[in-house]
mmCIF file of C-alpha atoms and ligand atoms in Angstrom:
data_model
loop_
_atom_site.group_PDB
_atom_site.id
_atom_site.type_symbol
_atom_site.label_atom_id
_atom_site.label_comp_id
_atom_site.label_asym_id
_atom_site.label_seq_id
_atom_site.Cartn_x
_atom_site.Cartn_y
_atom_site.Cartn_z
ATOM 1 C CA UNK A 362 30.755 106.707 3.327
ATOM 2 C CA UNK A 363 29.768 102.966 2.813
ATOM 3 C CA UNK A 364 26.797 101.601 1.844
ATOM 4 C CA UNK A 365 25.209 99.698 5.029
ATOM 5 C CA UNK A 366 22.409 97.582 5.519
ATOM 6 C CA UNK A 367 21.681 96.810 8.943
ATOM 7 C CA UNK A 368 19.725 93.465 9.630
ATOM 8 C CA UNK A 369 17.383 93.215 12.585
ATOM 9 C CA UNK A 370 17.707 90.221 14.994
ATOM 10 C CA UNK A 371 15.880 89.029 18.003
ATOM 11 C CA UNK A 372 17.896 90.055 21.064
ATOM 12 C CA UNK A 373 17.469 90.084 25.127
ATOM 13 C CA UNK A 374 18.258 93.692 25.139
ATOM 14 C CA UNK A 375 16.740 95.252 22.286
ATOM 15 C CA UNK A 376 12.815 95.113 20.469
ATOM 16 C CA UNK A 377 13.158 95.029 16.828
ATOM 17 C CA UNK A 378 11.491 98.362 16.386
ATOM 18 C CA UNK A 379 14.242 99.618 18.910
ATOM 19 C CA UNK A 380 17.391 97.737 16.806
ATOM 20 C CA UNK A 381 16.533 99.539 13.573
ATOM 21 C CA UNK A 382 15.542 103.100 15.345
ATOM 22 C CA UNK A 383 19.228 102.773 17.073
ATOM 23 C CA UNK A 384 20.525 102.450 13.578
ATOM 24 C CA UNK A 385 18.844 104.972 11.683
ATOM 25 C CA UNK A 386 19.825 107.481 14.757
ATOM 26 C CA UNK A 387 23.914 106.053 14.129
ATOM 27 C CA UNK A 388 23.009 107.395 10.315
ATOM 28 C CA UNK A 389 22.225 104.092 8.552
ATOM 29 C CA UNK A 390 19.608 104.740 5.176
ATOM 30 C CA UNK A 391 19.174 101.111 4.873
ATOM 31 C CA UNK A 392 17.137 98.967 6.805
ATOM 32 C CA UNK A 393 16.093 95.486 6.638
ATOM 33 C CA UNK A 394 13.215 94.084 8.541
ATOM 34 C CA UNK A 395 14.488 90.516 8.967
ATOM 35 C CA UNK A 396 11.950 88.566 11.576
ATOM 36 C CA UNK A 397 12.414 84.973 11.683
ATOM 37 C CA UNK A 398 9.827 82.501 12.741
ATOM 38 C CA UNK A 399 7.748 85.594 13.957
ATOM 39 C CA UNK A 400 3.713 85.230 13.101
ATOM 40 C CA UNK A 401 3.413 87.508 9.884
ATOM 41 C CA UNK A 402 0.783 89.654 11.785
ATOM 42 C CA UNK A 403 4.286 90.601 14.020
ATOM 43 C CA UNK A 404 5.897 91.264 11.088
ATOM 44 C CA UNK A 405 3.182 93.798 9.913
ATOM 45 C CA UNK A 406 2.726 95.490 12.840
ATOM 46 C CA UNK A 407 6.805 96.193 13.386
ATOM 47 C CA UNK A 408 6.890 97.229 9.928
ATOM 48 C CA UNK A 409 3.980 99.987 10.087
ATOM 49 C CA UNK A 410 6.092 101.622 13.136
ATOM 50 C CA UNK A 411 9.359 101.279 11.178
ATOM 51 C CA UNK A 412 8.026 102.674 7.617
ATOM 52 C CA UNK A 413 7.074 106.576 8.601
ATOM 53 C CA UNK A 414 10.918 106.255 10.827
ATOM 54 C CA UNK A 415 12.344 105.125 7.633
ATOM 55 C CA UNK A 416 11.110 107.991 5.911
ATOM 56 C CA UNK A 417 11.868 110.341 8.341
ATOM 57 C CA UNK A 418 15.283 109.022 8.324
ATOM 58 C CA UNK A 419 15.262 109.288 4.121
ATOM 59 C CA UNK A 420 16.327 105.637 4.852
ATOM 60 C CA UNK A 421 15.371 102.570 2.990
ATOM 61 C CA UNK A 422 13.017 99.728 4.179
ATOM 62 C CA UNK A 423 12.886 96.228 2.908
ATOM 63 C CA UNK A 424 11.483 93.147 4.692
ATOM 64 C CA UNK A 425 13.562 89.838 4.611
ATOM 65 C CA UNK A 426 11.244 87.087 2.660
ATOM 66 C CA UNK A 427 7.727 88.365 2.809
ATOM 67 C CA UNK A 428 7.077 89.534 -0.739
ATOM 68 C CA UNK A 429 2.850 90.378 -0.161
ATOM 69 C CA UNK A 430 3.475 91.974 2.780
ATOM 70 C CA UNK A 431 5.987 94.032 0.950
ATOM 71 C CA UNK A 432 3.634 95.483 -1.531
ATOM 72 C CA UNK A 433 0.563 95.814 0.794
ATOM 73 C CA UNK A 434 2.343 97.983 2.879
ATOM 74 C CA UNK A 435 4.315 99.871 0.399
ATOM 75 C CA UNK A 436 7.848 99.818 1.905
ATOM 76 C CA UNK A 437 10.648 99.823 -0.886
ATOM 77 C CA UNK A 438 11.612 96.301 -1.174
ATOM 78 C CA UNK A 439 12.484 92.695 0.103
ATOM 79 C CA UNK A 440 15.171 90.249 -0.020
ATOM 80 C CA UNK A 441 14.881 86.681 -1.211
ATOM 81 C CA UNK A 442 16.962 83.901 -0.209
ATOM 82 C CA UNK A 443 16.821 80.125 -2.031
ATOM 83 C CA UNK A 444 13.800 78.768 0.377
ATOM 84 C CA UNK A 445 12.113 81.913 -0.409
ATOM 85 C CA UNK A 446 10.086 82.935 -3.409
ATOM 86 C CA UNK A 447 11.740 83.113 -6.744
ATOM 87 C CA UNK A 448 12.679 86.086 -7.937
ATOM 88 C CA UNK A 449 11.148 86.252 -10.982
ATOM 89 C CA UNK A 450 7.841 85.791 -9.672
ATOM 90 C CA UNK A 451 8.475 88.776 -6.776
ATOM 91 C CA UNK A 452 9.476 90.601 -9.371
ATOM 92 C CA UNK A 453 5.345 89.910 -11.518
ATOM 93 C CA UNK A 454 3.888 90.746 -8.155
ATOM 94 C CA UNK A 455 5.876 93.884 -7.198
ATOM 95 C CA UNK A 456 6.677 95.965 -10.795
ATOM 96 C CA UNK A 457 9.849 97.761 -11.439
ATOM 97 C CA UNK A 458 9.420 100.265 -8.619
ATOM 98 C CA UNK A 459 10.581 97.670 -5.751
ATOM 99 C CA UNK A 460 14.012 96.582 -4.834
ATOM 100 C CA UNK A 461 14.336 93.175 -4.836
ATOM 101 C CA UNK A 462 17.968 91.710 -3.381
ATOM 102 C CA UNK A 463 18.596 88.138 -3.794
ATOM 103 C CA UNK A 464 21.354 85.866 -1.509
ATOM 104 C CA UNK A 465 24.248 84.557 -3.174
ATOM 105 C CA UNK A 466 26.971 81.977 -2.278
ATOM 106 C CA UNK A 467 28.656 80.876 -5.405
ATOM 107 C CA UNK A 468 28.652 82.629 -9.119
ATOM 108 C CA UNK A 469 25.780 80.220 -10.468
ATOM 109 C CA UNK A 470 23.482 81.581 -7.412
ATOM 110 C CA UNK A 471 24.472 85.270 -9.039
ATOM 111 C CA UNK A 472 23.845 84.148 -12.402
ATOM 112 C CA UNK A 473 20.406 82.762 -11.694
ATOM 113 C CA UNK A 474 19.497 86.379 -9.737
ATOM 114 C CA UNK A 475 20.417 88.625 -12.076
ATOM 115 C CA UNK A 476 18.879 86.655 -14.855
ATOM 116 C CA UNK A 477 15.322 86.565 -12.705
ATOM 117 C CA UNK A 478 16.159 90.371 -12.074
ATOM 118 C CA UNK A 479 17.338 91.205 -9.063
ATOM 119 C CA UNK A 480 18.216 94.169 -7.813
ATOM 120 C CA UNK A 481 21.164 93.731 -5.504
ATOM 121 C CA UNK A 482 23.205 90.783 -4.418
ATOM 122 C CA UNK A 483 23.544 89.628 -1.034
ATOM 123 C CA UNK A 484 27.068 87.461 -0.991
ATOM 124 C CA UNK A 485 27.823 85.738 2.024
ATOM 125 C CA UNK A 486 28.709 84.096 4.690
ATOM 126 C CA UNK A 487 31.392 86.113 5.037
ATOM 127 C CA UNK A 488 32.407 83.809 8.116
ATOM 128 C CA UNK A 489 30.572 81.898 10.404
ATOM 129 C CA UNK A 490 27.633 83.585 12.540
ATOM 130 C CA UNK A 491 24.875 82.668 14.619
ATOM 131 C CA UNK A 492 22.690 85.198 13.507
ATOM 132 C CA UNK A 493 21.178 83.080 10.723
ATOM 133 C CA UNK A 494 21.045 79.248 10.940
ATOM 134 C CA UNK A 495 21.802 76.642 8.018
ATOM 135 C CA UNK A 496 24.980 78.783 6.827
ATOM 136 C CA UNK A 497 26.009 78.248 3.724
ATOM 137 C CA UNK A 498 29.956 77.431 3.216
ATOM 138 C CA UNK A 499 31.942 80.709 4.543
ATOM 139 C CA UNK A 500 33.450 82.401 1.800
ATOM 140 C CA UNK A 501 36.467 84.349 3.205
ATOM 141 C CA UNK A 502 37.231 87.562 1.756
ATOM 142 C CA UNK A 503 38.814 84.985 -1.587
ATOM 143 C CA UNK A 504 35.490 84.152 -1.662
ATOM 144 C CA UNK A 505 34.603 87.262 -2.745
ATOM 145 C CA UNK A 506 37.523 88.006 -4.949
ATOM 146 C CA UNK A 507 36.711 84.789 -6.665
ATOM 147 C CA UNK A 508 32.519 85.924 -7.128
ATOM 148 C CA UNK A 509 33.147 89.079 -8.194
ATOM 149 C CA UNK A 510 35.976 87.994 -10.361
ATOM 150 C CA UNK A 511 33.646 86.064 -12.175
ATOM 151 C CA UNK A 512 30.995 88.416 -12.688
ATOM 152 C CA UNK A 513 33.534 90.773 -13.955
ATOM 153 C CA UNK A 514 34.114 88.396 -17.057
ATOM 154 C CA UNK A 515 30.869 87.805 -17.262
ATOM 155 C CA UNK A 516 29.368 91.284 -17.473
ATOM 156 C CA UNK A 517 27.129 91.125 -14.436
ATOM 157 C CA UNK A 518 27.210 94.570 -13.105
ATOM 158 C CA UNK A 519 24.740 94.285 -10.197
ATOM 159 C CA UNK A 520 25.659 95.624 -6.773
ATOM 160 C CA UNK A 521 26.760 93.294 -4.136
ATOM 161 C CA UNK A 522 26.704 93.373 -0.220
ATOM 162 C CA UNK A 523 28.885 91.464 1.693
ATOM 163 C CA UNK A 524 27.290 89.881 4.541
ATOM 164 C CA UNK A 525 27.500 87.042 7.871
ATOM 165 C CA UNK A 526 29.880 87.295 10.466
ATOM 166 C CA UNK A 527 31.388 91.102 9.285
ATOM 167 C CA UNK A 528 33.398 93.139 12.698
ATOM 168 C CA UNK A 529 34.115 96.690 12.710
ATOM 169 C CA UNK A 530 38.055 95.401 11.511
ATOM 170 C CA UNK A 531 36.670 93.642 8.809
ATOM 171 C CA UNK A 532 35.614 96.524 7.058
ATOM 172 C CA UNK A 533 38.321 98.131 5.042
ATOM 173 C CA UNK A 534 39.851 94.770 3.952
ATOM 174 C CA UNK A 535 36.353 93.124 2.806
ATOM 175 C CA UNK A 536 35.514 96.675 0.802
ATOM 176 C CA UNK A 537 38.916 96.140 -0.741
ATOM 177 C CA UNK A 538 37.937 92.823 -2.860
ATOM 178 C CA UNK A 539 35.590 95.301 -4.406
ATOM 179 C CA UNK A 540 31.617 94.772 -3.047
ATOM 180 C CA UNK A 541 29.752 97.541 -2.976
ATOM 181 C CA UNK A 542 28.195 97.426 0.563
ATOM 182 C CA UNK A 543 27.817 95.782 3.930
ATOM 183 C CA UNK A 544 25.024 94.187 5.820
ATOM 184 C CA UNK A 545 26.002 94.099 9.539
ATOM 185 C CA UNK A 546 23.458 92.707 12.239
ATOM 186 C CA UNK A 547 25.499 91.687 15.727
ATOM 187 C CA UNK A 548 28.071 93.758 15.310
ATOM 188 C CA UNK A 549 26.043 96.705 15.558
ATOM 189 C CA UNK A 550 23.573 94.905 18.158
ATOM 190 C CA UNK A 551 27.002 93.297 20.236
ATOM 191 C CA UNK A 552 27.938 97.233 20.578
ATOM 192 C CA UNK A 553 27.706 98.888 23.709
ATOM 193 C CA UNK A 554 26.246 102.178 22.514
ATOM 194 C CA UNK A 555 24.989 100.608 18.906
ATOM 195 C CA UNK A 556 23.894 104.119 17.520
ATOM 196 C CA UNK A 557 27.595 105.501 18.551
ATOM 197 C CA UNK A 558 28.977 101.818 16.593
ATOM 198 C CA UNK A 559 26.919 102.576 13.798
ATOM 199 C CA UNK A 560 28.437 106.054 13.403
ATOM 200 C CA UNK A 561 32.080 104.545 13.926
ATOM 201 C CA UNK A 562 31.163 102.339 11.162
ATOM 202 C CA UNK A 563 29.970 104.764 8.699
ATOM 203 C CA UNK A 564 32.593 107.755 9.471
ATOM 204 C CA UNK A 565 35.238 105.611 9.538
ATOM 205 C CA UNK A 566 34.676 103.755 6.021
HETATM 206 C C1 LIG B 914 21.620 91.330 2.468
HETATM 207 C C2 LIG B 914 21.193 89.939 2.789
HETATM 208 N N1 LIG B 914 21.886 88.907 2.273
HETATM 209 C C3 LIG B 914 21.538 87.638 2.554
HETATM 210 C C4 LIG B 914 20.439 87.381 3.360
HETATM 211 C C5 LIG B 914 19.999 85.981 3.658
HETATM 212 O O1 LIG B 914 18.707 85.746 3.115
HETATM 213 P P1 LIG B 914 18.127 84.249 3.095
HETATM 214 O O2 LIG B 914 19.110 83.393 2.393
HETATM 215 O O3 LIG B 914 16.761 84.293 2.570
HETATM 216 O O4 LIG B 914 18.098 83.860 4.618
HETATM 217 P P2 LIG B 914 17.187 84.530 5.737
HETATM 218 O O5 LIG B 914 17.711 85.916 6.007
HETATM 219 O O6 LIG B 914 15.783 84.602 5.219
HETATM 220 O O7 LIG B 914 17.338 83.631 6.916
HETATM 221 C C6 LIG B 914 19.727 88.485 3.872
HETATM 222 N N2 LIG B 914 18.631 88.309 4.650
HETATM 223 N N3 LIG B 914 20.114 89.740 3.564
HETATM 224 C C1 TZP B 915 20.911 87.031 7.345
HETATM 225 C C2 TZP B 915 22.228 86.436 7.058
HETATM 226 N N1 TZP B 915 22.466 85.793 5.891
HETATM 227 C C3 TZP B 915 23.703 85.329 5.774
HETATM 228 S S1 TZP B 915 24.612 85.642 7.150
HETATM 229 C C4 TZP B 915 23.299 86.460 7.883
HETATM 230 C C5 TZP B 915 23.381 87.071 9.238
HETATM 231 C C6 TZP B 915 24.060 88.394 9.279
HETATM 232 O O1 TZP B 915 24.138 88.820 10.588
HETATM 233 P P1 TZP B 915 25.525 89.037 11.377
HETATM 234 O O2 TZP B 915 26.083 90.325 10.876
HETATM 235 O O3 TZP B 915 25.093 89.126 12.823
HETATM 236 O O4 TZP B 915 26.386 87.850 11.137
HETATM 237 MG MG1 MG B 916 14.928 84.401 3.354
#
C-alpha cells in the first residue's frame, strides 16, 4: 500500500474537519492540516478536533507552516515551504521527536533541507494545480527522475512525496520514477464518494 498524505483545502462542499475525517475513514494515516490565509485561532481550533481523530485513526497529523502551533498542541509535525520558517530553526524549537517535511523543486532546494534536517521531502509540482497559488515550474514525472537521480549520487537518502496536480492514473507511473509517497488534495476532494476514492487509491497502489 502507498504512502499518502492527504492535504486539506477550502472547498464549497466540504469543512476542513470533514475533508480529513473523509480521508482517515478511506484509510489514509497521514494527514496534513494545510489552512491558507485562515486566522491562526481557525487553525487551532480545526486542529484540536482533528488530533484525538488522528489518533484514533493511528494516523499522522502535521500542520502546513505553523511551527508554534505545532508544538503547543503536540501533533507530530509540520511542513515548511521557502516563505516559511527555515528548517533549521523549526527543527531548535521542536527537538528530534517532530517530523519536519520541507518543499522541494530542484536538487539545490533538497540539498539545503536535508542539510537543515528535514525529515521528508515534498517534490513538486507534479503538474499544474489550483490548489496552491505561485506554482513553482511543473516538474513532469522527468522531473522527478532527474531529482532523485541526483540525490542518488549524492547520498541523500531522505524520503520524498510527490505532490501538485497528481489523478488517480497518475499513480503507478509517478511511483515508478522511484518517490516514496504521494500527497493528493483535489483528487480526493473532486471525488464523488472521497472516502470510497481514497480506498481506490490505497488498494489499488
Ligand atoms: C507534502 C507537501 N509538499 C509541498 C507543500 C507546499 O508547501 P509550501 O511550499 O510551504 O506551500 P504552502 O502549502 O504553504 O502553500 C506542502 N504543503 N506539502
Ligand atoms: C500544497 C501544494 N504544494 C505544491 S502543489 C500543492 C497542492 C496539492 O494539491 P492538489 O493535489 O489538489 O494539486
Ligand atoms: Mg508553506
Amino acid at each position: 500500500m502507498i504512502s499518502l498524505q492527504f492535504i486539506t483545502h477550502r472547498t464549497e462542499r466540504y469543512s476542513y474537519f470533514e475533508s480529513a475525517r473523509m480521508a482517515l475513514e478511506g484509510g489514509c494515516k497521514w494527514i496534513q492540516l494545510r489552512m491558507k490565509d485562515a486566522p491562526l485561532d481557525e487553525v487551532e481550533a480545526v486542529a484540536l478536533q482533528l488530533k484525538p481523530l488522528c489518533k484514533e485513526h493511528e494516523a499522522i497529523l502535521i500542520l502546513d507552516d505553523h511551527v508554534e502551533l505545532a508544538k503547543k498542541l503536540e501533533v507530530d509535525g509540520v511542513h515548511l515551504g521557502k516563505k516559511d520558517m527555515p528548517i533549521d530553526q523549526a527543527r531548535q524549537i521542536l527537538g528530534e521527536a517532530f517530523i519536519i517535511g520541507g518543499t522541494a523543486n530542484t536538487f539545490e532546494d533538497v540539498l539545503l533541507h536535508y542539510r537543515a534536517g528535514a525529515d521528508y521531502l515534498g517534490i513538486g509540482p507534479f503538474r499544474f494545480t489550483t490548489t496552491k497559488q505561485n506554482l513553482s515550474p511543473v516538474l513532469g514525472l522527468e522531473g522527478y527522475v532527474s531529482i532523485l537521480a541526483q540525490m542518488q549520487k549524492a547520498h541523500i537518502e531522505l524520503p520524498v512525496v510527490a505532490i501538485g496536480g497528481i489523478t488517480y492514473e497518475d499513480i503507478p507511473a509517478i511511483l515508478r520514477t522511484g518517490v516514496n509517497g504521494i500527497a493528493l488534495s483535489g483528487t480526493i476532494l473532486r471525488a464523488n464518494d472521497p472516502v470510497e476514492e481514497t480506498r481506490r487509491i490505497l488498494n489499488n497502489n
